Short mmCIF file of C-alpha atoms in Angstrom, two decimals:
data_model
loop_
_atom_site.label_atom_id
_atom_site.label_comp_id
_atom_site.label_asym_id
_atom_site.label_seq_id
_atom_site.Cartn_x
_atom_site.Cartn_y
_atom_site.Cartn_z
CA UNK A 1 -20.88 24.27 -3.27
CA UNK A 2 -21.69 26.83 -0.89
CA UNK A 3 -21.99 25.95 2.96
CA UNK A 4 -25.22 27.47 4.49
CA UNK A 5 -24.19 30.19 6.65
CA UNK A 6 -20.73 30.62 5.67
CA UNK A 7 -20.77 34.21 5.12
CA UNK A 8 -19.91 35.06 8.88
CA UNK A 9 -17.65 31.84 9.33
CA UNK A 10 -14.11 30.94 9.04
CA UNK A 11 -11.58 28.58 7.51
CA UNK A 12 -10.91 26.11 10.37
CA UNK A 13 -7.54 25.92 9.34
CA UNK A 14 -6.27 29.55 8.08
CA UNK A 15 -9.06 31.29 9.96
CA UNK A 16 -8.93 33.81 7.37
CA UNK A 17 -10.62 33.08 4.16
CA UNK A 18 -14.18 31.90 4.02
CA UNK A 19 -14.71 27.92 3.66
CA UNK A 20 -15.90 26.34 0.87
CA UNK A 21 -16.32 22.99 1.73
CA UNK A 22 -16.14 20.30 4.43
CA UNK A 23 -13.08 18.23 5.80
CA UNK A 24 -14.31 14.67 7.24
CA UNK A 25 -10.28 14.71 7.62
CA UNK A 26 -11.20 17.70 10.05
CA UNK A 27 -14.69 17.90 10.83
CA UNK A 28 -15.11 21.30 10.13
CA UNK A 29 -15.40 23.68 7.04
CA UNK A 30 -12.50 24.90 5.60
CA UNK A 31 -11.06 26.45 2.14
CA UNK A 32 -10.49 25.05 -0.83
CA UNK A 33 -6.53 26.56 -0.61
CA UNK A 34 -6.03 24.69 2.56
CA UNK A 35 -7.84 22.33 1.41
CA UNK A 36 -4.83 21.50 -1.26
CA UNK A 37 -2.24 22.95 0.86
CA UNK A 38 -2.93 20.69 3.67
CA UNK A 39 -4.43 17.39 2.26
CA UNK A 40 -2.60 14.47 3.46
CA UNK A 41 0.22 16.65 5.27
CA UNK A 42 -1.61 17.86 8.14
CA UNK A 43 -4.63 16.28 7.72
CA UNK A 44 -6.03 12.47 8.07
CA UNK A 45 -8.18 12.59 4.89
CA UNK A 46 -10.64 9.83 5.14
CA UNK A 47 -9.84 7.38 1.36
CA UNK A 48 -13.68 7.82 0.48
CA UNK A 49 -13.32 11.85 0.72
CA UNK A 50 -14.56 13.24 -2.69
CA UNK A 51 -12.28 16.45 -3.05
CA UNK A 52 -9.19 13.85 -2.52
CA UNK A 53 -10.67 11.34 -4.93
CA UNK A 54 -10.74 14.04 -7.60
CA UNK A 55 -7.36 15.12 -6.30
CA UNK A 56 -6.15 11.57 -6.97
CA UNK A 57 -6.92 11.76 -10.58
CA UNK A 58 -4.59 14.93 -11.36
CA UNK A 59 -1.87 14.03 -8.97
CA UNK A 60 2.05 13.46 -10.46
CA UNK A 61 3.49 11.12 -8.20
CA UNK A 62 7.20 11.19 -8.13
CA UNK A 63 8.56 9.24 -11.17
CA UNK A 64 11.93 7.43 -9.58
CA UNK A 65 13.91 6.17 -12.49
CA UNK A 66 13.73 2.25 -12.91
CA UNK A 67 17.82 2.17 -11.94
CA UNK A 68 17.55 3.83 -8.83
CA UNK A 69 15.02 1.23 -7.27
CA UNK A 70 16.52 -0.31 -4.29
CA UNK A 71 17.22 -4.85 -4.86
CA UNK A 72 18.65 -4.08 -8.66
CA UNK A 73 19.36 -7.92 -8.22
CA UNK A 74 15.81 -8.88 -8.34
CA UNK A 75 15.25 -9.12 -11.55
CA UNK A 76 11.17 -9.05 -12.60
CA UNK A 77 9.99 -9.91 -16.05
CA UNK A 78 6.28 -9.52 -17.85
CA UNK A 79 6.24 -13.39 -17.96
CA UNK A 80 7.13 -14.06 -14.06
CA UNK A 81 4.31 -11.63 -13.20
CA UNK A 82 1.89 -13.44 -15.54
CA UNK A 83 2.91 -16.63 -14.21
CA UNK A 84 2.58 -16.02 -10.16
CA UNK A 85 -0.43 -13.24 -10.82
CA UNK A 86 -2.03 -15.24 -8.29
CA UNK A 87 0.52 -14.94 -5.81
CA UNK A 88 0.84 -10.75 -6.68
CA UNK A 89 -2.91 -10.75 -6.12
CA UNK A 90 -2.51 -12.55 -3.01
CA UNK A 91 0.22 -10.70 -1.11
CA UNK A 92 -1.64 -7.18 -2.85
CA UNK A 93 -4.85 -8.11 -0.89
CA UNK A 94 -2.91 -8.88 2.55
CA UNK A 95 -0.65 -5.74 1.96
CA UNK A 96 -4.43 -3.93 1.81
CA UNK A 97 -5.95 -5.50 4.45
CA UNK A 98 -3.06 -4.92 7.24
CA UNK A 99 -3.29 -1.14 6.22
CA UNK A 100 -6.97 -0.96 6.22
CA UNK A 101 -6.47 -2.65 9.37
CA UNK A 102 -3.69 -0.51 11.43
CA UNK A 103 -5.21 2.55 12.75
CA UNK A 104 -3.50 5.45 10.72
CA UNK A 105 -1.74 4.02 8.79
CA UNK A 106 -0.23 5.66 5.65
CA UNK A 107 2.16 4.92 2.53
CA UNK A 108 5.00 5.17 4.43
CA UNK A 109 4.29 2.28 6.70
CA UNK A 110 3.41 0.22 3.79
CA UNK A 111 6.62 1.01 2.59
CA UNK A 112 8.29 0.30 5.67
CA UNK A 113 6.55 -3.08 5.91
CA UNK A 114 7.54 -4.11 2.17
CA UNK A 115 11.35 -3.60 3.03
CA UNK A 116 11.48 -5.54 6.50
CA UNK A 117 9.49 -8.23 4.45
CA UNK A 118 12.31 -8.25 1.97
CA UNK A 119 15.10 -8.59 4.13
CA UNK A 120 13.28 -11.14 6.25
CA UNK A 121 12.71 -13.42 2.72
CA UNK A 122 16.30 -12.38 1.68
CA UNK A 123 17.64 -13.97 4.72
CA UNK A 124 15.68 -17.24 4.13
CA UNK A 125 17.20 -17.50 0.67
CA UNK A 126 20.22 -17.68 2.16
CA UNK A 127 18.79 -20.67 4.35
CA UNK A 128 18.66 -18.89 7.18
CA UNK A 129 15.73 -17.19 8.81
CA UNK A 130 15.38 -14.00 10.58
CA UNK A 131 12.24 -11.85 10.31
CA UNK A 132 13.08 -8.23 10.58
CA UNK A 133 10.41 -6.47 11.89
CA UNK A 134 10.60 -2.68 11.86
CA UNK A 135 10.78 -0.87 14.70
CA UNK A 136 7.92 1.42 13.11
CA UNK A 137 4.72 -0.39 15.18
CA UNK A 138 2.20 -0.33 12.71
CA UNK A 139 4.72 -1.04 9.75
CA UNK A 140 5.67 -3.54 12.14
CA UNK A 141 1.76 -5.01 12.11
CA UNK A 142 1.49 -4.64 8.74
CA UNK A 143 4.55 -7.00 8.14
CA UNK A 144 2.90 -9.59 10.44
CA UNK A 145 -0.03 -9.57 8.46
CA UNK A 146 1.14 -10.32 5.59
CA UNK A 147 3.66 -13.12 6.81
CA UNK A 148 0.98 -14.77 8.95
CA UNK A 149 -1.46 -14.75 5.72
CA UNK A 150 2.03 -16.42 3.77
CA UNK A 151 1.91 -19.61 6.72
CA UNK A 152 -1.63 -19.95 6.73
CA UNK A 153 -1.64 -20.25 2.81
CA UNK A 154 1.45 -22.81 2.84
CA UNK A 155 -0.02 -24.97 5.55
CA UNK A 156 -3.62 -24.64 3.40
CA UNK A 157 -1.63 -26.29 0.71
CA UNK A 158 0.61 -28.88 2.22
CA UNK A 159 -2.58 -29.76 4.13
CA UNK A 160 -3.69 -30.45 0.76
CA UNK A 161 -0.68 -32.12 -0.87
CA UNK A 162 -0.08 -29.83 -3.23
CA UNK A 163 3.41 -28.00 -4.01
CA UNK A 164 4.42 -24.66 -1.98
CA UNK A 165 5.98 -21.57 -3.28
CA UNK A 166 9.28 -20.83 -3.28
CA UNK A 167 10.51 -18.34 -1.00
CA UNK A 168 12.59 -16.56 -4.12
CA UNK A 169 9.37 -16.45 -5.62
CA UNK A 170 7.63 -14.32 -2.96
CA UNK A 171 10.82 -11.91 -2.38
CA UNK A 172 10.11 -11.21 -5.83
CA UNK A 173 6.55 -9.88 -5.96
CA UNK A 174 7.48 -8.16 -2.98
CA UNK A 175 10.12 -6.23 -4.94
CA UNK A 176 7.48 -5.69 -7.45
CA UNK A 177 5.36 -4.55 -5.01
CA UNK A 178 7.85 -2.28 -3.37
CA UNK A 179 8.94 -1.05 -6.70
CA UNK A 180 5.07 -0.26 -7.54
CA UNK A 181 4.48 1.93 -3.98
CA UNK A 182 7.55 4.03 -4.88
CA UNK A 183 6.21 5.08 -8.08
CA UNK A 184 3.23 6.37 -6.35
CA UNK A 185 4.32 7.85 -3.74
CA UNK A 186 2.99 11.68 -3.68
CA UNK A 187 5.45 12.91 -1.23
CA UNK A 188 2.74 14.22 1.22
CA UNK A 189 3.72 12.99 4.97
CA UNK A 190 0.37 11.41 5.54
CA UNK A 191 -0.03 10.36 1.51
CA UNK A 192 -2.50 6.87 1.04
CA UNK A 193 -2.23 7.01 -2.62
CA UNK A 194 -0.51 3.74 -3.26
CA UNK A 195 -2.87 2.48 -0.89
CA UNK A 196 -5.55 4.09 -2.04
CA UNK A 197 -4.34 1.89 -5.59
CA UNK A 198 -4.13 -1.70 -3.79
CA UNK A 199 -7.90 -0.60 -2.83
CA UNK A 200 -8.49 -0.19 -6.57
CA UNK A 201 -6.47 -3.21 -7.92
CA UNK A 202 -6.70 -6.32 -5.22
CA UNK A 203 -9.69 -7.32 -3.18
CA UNK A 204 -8.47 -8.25 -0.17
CA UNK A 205 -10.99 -10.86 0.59
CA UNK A 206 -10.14 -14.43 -1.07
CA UNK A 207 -12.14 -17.83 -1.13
CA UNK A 208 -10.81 -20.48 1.39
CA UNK A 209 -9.64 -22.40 -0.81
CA UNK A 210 -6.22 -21.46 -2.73
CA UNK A 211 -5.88 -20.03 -6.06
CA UNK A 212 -5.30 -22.68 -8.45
CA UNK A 213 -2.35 -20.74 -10.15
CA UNK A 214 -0.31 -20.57 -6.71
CA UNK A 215 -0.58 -24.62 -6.59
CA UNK A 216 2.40 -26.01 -8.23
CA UNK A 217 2.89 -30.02 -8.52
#
């Protein structure tokens, strides 16, 4: 669509070509070349933005072969994820909502966050327990989100009497998980798309009490 008056302006960004439509990224008209050019590499785009909402749906995220995925040793089947869907839906929604909640944060912070979460449950497997937090602040926030949402949930259901869940069962998803925000990762330095697909896939507001599936007795 045409912006009223744009005959006699400029593209904010190239300052040469005439804009075509508005950035909320930028607050300011630009074109639809830097548009593409500079969408989620230079620019913040706001996760409601229409152009990068249609964007979204003809993007080729890079396709990383299944043997190149970092813990090889964590082995995920159809029939674990069926069985702890709960507990994927669950760590989803907190991975979500300590994004949503970090100022600027972006794909690469969630992906930071996933692997400091794995080496912090890998270390409790071994009996020990260590949280690595990465030195990446708002990875580093994101982490703590989603371990702080983990304690509440355990004390919720030892409060309760019912079983906990297995630490080998939550490295797990989170390999899943991790596995899942490489394949969508677009490669842009300020990319959102794999969050962008936990805003699509878990609601990240859940009932106080505890999903029935994550209760094991």
């Amino acid at each position: 669509m045409k912006l009223p008056g744009s005959s006699n302006m400029k593209c904010k960004v190239c300052n040469t070509r005439k804009p075509r439509r508005y950035c909320p990224g930028l607050a300011a008209d630009i074109c639809s070349i830097c548009c593409g050019a500079e969408r989620e590499v230079t620019v913040n785009c706001p996760l409601d933005c229409e152009y990068l909402q249609e964007a979204r749906l003809h993007e080729k995220p890079s396709a990383i072969p299944p043997e190149q995925f970092p813990n090889q040793d964590v082995r995920i089947t159809e029939e674990f994820l069926r069985e702890h869907e709960a507990l994927l839906m669950f760590l989803g929604a907190k991975l979500l909502e300590g994004s949503l909640a970090a100022s600027g944060a972006v794909d690469g912070d969630v992906r930071d966050a996933l692997d400091s979460l794995i080496r912090t449950y890998r270390t409790l497997e071994s009996g020990l327990y260590y949280e690595s937090l990465p030195s990446n602040l708002i990875a580093a926030a994101i982490h703590q989100n989603a371990q702080q949402a983990v304690d509440k949930l355990r004390k919720e259901l030892s409060e309760k009497g019912a079983g906990g869940i297995r630490d080998v069962e939550i490295l797990a998803v989170l390999v899943f998980l991790q596995r899942m925000a490489l394949n969508r990762d677009n490669g842009r330095p300020r990319g959102r798309a794999f969050i962008d697909y936990l805003r699509a896939y878990f609601p990240h507001e859940r009932p106080s009490a505890a999903p029935a599936p994550l209760i094991q007795v």
